[in-house]
Coordinates of N, CA, C and O in Angstrom, one line a residue:
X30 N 86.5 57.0 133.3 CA 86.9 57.4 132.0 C 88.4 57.8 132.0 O 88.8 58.4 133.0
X31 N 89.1 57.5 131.0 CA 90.4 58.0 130.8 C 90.7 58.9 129.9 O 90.0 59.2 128.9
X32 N 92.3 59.5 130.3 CA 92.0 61.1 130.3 C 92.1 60.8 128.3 O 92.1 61.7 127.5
X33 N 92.0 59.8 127.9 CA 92.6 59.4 126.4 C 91.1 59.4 125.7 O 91.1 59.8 124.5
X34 N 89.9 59.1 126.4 CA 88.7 58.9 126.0 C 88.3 60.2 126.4 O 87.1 60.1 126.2
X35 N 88.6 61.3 126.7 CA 88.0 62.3 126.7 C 88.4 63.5 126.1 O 87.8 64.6 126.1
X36 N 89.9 63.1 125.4 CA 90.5 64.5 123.9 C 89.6 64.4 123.1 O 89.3 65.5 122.7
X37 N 88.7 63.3 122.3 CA 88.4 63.6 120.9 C 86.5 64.5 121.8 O 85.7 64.8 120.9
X38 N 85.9 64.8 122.9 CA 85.1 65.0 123.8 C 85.8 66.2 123.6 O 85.2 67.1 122.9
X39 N 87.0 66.4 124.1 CA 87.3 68.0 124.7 C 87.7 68.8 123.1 O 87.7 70.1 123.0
X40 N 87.9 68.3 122.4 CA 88.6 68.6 120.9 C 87.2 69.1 119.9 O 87.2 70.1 119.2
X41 N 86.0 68.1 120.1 CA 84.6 68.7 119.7 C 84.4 69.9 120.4 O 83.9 70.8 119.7
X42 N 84.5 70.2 121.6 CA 83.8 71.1 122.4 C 84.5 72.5 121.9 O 83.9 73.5 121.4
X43 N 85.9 72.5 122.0 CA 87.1 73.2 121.5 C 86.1 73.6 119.7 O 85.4 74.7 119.6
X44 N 86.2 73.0 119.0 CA 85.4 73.3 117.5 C 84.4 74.0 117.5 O 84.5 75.0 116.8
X45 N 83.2 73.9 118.5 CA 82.2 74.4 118.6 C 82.5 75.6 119.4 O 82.2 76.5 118.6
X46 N 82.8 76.1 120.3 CA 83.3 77.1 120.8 C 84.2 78.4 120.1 O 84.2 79.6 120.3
X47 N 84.9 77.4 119.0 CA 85.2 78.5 118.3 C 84.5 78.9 117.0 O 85.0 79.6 116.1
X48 N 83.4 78.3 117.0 CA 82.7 78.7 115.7 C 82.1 80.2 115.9 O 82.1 81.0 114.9
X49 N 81.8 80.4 116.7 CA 81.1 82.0 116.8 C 82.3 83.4 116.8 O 82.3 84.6 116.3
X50 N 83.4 82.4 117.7 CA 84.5 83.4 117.1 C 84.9 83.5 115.8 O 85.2 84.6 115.5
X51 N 84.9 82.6 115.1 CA 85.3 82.8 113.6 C 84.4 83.6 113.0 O 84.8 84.5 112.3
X52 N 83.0 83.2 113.1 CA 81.8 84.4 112.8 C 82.0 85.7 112.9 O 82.0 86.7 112.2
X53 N 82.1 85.4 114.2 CA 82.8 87.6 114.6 C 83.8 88.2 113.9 O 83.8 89.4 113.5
X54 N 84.9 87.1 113.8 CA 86.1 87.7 112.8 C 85.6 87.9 111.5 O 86.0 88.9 110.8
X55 N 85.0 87.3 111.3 CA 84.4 87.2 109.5 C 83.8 88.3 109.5 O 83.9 89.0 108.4
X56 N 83.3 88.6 110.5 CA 82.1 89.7 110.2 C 82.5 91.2 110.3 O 82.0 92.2 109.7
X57 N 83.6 91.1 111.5 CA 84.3 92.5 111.9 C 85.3 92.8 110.8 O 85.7 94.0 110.8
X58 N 85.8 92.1 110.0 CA 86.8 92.2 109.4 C 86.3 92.4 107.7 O 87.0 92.7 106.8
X59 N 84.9 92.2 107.7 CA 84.5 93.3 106.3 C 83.7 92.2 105.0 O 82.9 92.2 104.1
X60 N 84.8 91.1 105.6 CA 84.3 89.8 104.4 C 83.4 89.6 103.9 O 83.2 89.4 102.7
X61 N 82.6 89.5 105.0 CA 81.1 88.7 105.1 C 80.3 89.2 103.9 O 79.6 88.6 103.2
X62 N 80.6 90.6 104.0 CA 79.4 91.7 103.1 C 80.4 92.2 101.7 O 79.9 93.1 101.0
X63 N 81.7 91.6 101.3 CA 82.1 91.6 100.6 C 81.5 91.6 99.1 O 82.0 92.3 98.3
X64 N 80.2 90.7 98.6 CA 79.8 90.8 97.8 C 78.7 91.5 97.2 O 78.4 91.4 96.0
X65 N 78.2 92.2 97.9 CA 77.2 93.3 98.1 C 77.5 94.1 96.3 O 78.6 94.6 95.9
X66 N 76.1 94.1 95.6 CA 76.8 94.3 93.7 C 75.4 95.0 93.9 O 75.0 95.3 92.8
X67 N 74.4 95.5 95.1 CA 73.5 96.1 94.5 C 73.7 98.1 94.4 O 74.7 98.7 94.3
X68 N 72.4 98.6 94.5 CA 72.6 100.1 94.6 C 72.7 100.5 95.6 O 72.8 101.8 95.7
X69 N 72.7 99.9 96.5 CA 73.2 100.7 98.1 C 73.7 100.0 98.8 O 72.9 99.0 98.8
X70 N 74.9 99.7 99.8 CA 75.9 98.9 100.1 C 76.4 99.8 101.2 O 76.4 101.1 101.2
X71 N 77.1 98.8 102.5 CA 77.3 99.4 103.6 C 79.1 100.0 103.3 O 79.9 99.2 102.9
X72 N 79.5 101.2 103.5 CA 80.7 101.4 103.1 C 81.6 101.4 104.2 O 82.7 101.2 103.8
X73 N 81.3 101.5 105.7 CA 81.8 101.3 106.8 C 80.8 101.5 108.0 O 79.6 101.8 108.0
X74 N 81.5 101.3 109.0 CA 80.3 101.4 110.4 C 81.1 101.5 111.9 O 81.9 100.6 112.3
X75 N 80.9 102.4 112.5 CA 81.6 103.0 113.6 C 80.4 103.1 114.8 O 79.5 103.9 114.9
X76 N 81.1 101.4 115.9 CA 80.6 101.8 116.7 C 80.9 102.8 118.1 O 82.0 102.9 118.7
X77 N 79.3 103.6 118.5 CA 80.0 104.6 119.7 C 79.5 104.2 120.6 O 79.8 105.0 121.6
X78 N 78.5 102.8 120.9 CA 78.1 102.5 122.3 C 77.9 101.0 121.6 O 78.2 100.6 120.5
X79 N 77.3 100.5 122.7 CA 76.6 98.8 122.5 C 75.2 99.3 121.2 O 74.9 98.7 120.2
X80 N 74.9 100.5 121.7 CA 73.5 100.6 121.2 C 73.7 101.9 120.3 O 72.7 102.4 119.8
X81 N 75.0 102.5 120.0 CA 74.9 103.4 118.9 C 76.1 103.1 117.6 O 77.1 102.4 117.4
X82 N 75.6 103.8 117.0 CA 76.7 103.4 115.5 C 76.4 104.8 114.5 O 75.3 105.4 114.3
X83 N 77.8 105.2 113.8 CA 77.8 105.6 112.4 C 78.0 104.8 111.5 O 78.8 103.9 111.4
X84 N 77.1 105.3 110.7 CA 77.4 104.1 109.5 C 76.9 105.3 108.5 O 76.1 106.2 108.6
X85 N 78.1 104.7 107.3 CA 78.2 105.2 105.9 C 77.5 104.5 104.6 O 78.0 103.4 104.3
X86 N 76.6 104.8 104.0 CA 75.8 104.0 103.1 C 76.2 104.7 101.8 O 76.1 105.9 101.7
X87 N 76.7 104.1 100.9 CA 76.6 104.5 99.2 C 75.6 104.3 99.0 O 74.9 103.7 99.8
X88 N 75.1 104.7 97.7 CA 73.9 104.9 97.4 C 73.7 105.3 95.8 O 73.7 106.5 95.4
X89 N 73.6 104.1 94.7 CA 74.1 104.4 93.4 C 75.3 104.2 93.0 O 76.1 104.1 93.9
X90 N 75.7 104.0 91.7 CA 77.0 103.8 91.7 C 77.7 104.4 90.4 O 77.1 104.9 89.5
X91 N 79.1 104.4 90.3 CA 79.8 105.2 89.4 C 79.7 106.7 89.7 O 79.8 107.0 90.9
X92 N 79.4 107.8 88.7 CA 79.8 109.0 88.9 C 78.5 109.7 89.6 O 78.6 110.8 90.2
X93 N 77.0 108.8 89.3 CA 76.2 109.2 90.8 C 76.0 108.7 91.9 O 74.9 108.6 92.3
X94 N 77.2 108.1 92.5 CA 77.1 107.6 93.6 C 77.2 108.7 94.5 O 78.0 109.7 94.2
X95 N 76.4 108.7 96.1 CA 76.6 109.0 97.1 C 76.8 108.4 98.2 O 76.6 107.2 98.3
X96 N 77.3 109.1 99.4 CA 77.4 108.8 100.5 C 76.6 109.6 101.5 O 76.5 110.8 101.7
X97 N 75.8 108.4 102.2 CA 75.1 109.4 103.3 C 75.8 108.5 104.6 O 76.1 107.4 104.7
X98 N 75.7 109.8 105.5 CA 76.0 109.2 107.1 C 75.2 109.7 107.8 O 74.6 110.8 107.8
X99 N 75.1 108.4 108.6 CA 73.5 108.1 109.3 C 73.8 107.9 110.9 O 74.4 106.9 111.4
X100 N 73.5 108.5 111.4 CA 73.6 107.9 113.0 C 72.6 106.8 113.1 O 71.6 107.0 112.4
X101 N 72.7 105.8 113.5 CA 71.7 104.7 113.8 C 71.4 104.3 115.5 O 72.3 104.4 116.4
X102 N 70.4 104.0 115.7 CA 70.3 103.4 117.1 C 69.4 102.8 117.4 O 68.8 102.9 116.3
X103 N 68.4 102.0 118.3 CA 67.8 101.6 118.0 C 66.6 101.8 117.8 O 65.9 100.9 117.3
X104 N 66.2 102.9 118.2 CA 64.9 103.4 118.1 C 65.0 104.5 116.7 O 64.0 105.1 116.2
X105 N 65.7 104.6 116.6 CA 65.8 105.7 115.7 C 67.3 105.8 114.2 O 68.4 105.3 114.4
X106 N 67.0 106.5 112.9 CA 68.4 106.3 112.3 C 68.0 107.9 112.0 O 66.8 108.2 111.9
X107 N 69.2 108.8 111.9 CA 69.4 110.3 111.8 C 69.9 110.1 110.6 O 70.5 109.1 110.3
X108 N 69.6 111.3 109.6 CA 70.8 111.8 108.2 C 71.8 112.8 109.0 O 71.7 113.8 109.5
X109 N 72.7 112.0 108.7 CA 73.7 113.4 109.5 C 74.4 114.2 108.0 O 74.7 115.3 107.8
X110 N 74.4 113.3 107.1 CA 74.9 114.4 106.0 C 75.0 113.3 104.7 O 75.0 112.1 104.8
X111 N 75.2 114.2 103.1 CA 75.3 113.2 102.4 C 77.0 113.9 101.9 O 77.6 114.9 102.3
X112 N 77.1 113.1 101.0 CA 78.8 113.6 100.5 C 78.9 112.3 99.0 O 78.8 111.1 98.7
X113 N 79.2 113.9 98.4 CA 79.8 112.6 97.2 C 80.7 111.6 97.2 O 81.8 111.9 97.7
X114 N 80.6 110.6 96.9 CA 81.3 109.4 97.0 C 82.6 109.3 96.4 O 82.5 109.4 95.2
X115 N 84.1 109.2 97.0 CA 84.8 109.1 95.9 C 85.1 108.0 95.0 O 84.5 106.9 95.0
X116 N 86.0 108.5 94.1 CA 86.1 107.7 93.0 C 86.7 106.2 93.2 O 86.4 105.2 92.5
X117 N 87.6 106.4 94.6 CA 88.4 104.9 94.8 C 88.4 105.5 96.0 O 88.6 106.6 96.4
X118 N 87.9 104.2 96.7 CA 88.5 104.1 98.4 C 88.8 103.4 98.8 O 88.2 102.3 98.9
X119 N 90.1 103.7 99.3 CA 91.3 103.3 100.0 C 90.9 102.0 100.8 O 90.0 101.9 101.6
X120 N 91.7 100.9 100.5 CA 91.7 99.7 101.0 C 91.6 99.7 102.9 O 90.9 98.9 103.5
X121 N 92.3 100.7 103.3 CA 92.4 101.1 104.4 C 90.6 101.2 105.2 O 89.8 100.6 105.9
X122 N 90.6 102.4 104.4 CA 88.9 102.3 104.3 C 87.7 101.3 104.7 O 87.0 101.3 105.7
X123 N 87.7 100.3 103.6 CA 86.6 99.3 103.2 C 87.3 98.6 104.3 O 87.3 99.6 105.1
X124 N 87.9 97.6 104.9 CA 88.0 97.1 106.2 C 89.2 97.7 107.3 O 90.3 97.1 107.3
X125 N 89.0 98.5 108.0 CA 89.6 99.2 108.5 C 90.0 98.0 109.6 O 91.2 98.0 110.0
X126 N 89.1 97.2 110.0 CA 90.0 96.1 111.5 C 90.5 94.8 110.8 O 90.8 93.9 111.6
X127 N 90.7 94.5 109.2 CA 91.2 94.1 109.0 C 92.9 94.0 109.4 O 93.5 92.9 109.6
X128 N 93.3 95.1 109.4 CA 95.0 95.7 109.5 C 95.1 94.8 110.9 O 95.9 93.9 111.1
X129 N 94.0 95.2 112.0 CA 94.4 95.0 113.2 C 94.5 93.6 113.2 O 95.6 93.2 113.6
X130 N 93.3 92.4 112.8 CA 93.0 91.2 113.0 C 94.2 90.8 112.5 O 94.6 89.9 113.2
X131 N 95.2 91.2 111.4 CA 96.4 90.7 110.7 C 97.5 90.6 111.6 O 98.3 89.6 111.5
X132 N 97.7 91.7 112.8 CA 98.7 92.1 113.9 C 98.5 91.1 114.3 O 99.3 90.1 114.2
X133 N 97.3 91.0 114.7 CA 97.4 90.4 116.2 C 98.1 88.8 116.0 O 98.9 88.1 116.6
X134 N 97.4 88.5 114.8 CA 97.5 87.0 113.7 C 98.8 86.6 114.0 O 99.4 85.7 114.6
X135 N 99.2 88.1 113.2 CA 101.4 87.6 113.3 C 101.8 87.8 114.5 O 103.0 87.5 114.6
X136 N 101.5 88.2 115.5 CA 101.9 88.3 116.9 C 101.8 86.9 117.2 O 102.7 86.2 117.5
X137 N 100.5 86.5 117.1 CA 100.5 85.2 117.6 C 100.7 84.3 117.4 O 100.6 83.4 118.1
X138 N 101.4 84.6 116.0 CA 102.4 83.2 115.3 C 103.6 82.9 115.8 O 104.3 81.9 115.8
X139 N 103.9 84.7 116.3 CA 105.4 84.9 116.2 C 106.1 84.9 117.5 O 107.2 85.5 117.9
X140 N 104.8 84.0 118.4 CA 105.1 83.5 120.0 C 104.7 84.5 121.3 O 104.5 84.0 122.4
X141 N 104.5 86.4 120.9 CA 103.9 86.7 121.4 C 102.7 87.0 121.8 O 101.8 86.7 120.9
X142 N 102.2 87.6 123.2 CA 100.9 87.3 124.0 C 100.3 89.0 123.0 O 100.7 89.7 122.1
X143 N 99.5 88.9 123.7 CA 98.9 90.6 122.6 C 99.0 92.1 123.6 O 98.2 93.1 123.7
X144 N 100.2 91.9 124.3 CA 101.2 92.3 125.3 C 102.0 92.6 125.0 O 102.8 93.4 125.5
X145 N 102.1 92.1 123.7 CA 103.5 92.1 123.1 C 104.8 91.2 123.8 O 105.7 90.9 123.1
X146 N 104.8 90.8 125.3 CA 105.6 89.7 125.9 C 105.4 88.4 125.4 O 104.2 88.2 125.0
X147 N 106.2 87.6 125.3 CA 106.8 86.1 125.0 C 105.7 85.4 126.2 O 105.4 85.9 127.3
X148 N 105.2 84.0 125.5 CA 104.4 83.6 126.3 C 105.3 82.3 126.8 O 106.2 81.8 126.1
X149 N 104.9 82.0 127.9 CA 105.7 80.9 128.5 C 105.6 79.9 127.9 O 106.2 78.9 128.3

């Protein structure tokens, strides 16, 4: 085989390899669940192990909406507290690793490694 008969081989393999990464970005970055129009909806999620997480749930919407925070894991989910919901939350907020996924994006456009050094 020649090395010319085996780009459009190595260029499929390349596609499929990165499909699950794009999944992960999609999903870490807030998108995915973007449409979410019912009465209770995920408002963020903080993980603190492989196997633990906070997560913030609204619950209702407009002026009785709440917020509860829940420890989750897998045997088990805790109420750690509820809190009224505010009125507007901060873009910052709703996808928090958006900001980062954007850095890294223009780093990488803009020739640096995520080192912040010039790649050869």
């Amino acid at each position: 085989m020649t090395s010319s008969s085996l780009m459009p081989l190595l260029a499929f393999m390349a596609v499929v390899a990165l499909i699950p990464v794009a999944l992960w970005l999609l999903r870490r970055s807030g998108y995915a669940g973007a449409g979410q129009d019912g009465l209770m909806r995920t408002v963020s999620s903080l993980s603190l192990s492989p196997s633990q997480r906070v997560v913030v749930v609204e619950l209702g919407q407009g002026a009785t909406a709440r917020w509860l925070v829940l420890g989750v894991t897998p045997d088990n989910i805790t109420h750690l507290t509820q809190l009224d919901a505010p009125a507007e939350v901060p873009p910052s907020l709703r996808t928090p690793q958006a900001a980062t996924v954007s850095q890294l994006i223009a780093k990488w456009r803009s020739g640096q490694g995520p080192t912040g050094s010039s790649s050869p």
